[in-house]
C-alpha positions as MATLAB code, in Angstrom:
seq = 'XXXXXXXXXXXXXXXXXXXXXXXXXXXXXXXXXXXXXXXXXXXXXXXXXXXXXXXXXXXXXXXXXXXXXXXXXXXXXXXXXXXXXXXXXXXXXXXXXXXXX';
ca = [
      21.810    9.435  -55.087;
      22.532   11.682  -58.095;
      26.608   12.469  -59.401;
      27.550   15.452  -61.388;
      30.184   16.210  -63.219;
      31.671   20.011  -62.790;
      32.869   20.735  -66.395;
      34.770   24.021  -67.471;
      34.629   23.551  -70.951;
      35.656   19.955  -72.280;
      38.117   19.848  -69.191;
      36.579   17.924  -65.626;
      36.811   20.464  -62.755;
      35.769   17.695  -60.773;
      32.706   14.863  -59.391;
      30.091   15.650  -56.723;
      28.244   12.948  -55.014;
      25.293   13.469  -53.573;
      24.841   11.947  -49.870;
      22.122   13.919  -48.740;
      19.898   16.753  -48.546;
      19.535   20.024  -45.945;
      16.291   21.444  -48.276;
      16.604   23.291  -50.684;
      20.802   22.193  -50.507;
      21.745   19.049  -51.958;
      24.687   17.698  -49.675;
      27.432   16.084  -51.570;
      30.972   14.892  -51.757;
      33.837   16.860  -53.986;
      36.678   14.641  -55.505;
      38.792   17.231  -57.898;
      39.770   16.340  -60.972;
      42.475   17.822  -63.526;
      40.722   20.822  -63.685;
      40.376   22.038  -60.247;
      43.934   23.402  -59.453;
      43.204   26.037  -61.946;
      39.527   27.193  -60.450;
      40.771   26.038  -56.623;
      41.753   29.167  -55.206;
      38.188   31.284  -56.275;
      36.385   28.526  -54.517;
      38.269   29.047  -51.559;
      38.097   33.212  -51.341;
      34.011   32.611  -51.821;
      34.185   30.162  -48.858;
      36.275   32.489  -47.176;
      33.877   35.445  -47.270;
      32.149   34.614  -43.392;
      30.072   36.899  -41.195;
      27.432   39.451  -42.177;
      26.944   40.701  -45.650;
      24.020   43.007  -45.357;
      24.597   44.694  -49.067;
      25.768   41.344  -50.263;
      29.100   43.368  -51.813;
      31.486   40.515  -50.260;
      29.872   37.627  -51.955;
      29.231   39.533  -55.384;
      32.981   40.110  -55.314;
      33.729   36.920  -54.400;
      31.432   34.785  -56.615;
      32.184   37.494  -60.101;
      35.157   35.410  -61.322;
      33.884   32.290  -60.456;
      30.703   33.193  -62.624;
      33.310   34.567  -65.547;
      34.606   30.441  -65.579;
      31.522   29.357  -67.647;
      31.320   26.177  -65.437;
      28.147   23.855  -65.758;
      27.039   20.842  -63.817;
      26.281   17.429  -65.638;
      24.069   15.173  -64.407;
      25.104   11.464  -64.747;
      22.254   10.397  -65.566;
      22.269   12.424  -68.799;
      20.046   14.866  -67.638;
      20.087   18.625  -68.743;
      23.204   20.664  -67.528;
      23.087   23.497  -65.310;
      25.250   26.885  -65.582;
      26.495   27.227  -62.636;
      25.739   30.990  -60.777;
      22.877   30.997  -63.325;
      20.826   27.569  -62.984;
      22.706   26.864  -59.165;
      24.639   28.028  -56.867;
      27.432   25.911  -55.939;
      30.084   26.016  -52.968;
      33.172   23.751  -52.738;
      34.937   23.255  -49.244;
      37.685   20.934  -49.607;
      36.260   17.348  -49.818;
      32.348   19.010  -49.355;
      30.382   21.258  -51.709;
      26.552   22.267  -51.374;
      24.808   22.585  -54.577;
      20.928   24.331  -54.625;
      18.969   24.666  -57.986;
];
């Protein structure tokens, strides 16, 4: 199973483990690193934002300043990195995130 490392810059947001796969969601495991207390609370309004959305205006808000971090996804097996909100979505709940690309 595939590990990526959620970078903002040169500092480690945090690690996500892949345990499985809900297609076209990879299924993985969060453990936060030093960089997560400072990008924490945006992942938690985005996974706030429940129920209907029909313009999508809730989740635009939501996901703006999390696209504004400039975070990117490193594969550790040296593959290419992803932007995140450009090459994937990704959404962090507590010990869980769901990453599609």
């Amino acid at each position: 199973m595939t590990t990526w490392w959620l970078m903002r810059g040169d500092v480690r947001v945090g690690e996500l483990r892949q345990y499985g796969v809900d297609q076209p969601t990879f299924l993985c495991h969060f453990v936060s690193g030093p960089g997560w207390e400072a990008v924490r609370e945006l992942f938690e309004a985005w996974a706030a934002v429940q129920g209907p959305d029909p313009d999508g205006s809730r989740n635009a808000e939501a996901i703006r300043p999390l696209m504004d971090l400039g975070l990117t996804l490193h594969p550790s097996d040296g593959g290419s990195p992803l932007t995140c909100f450009k090459g994937c979505i990704l959404r962090i709940y507590g010990d869980r995130a769901r990453l599609r690309y």
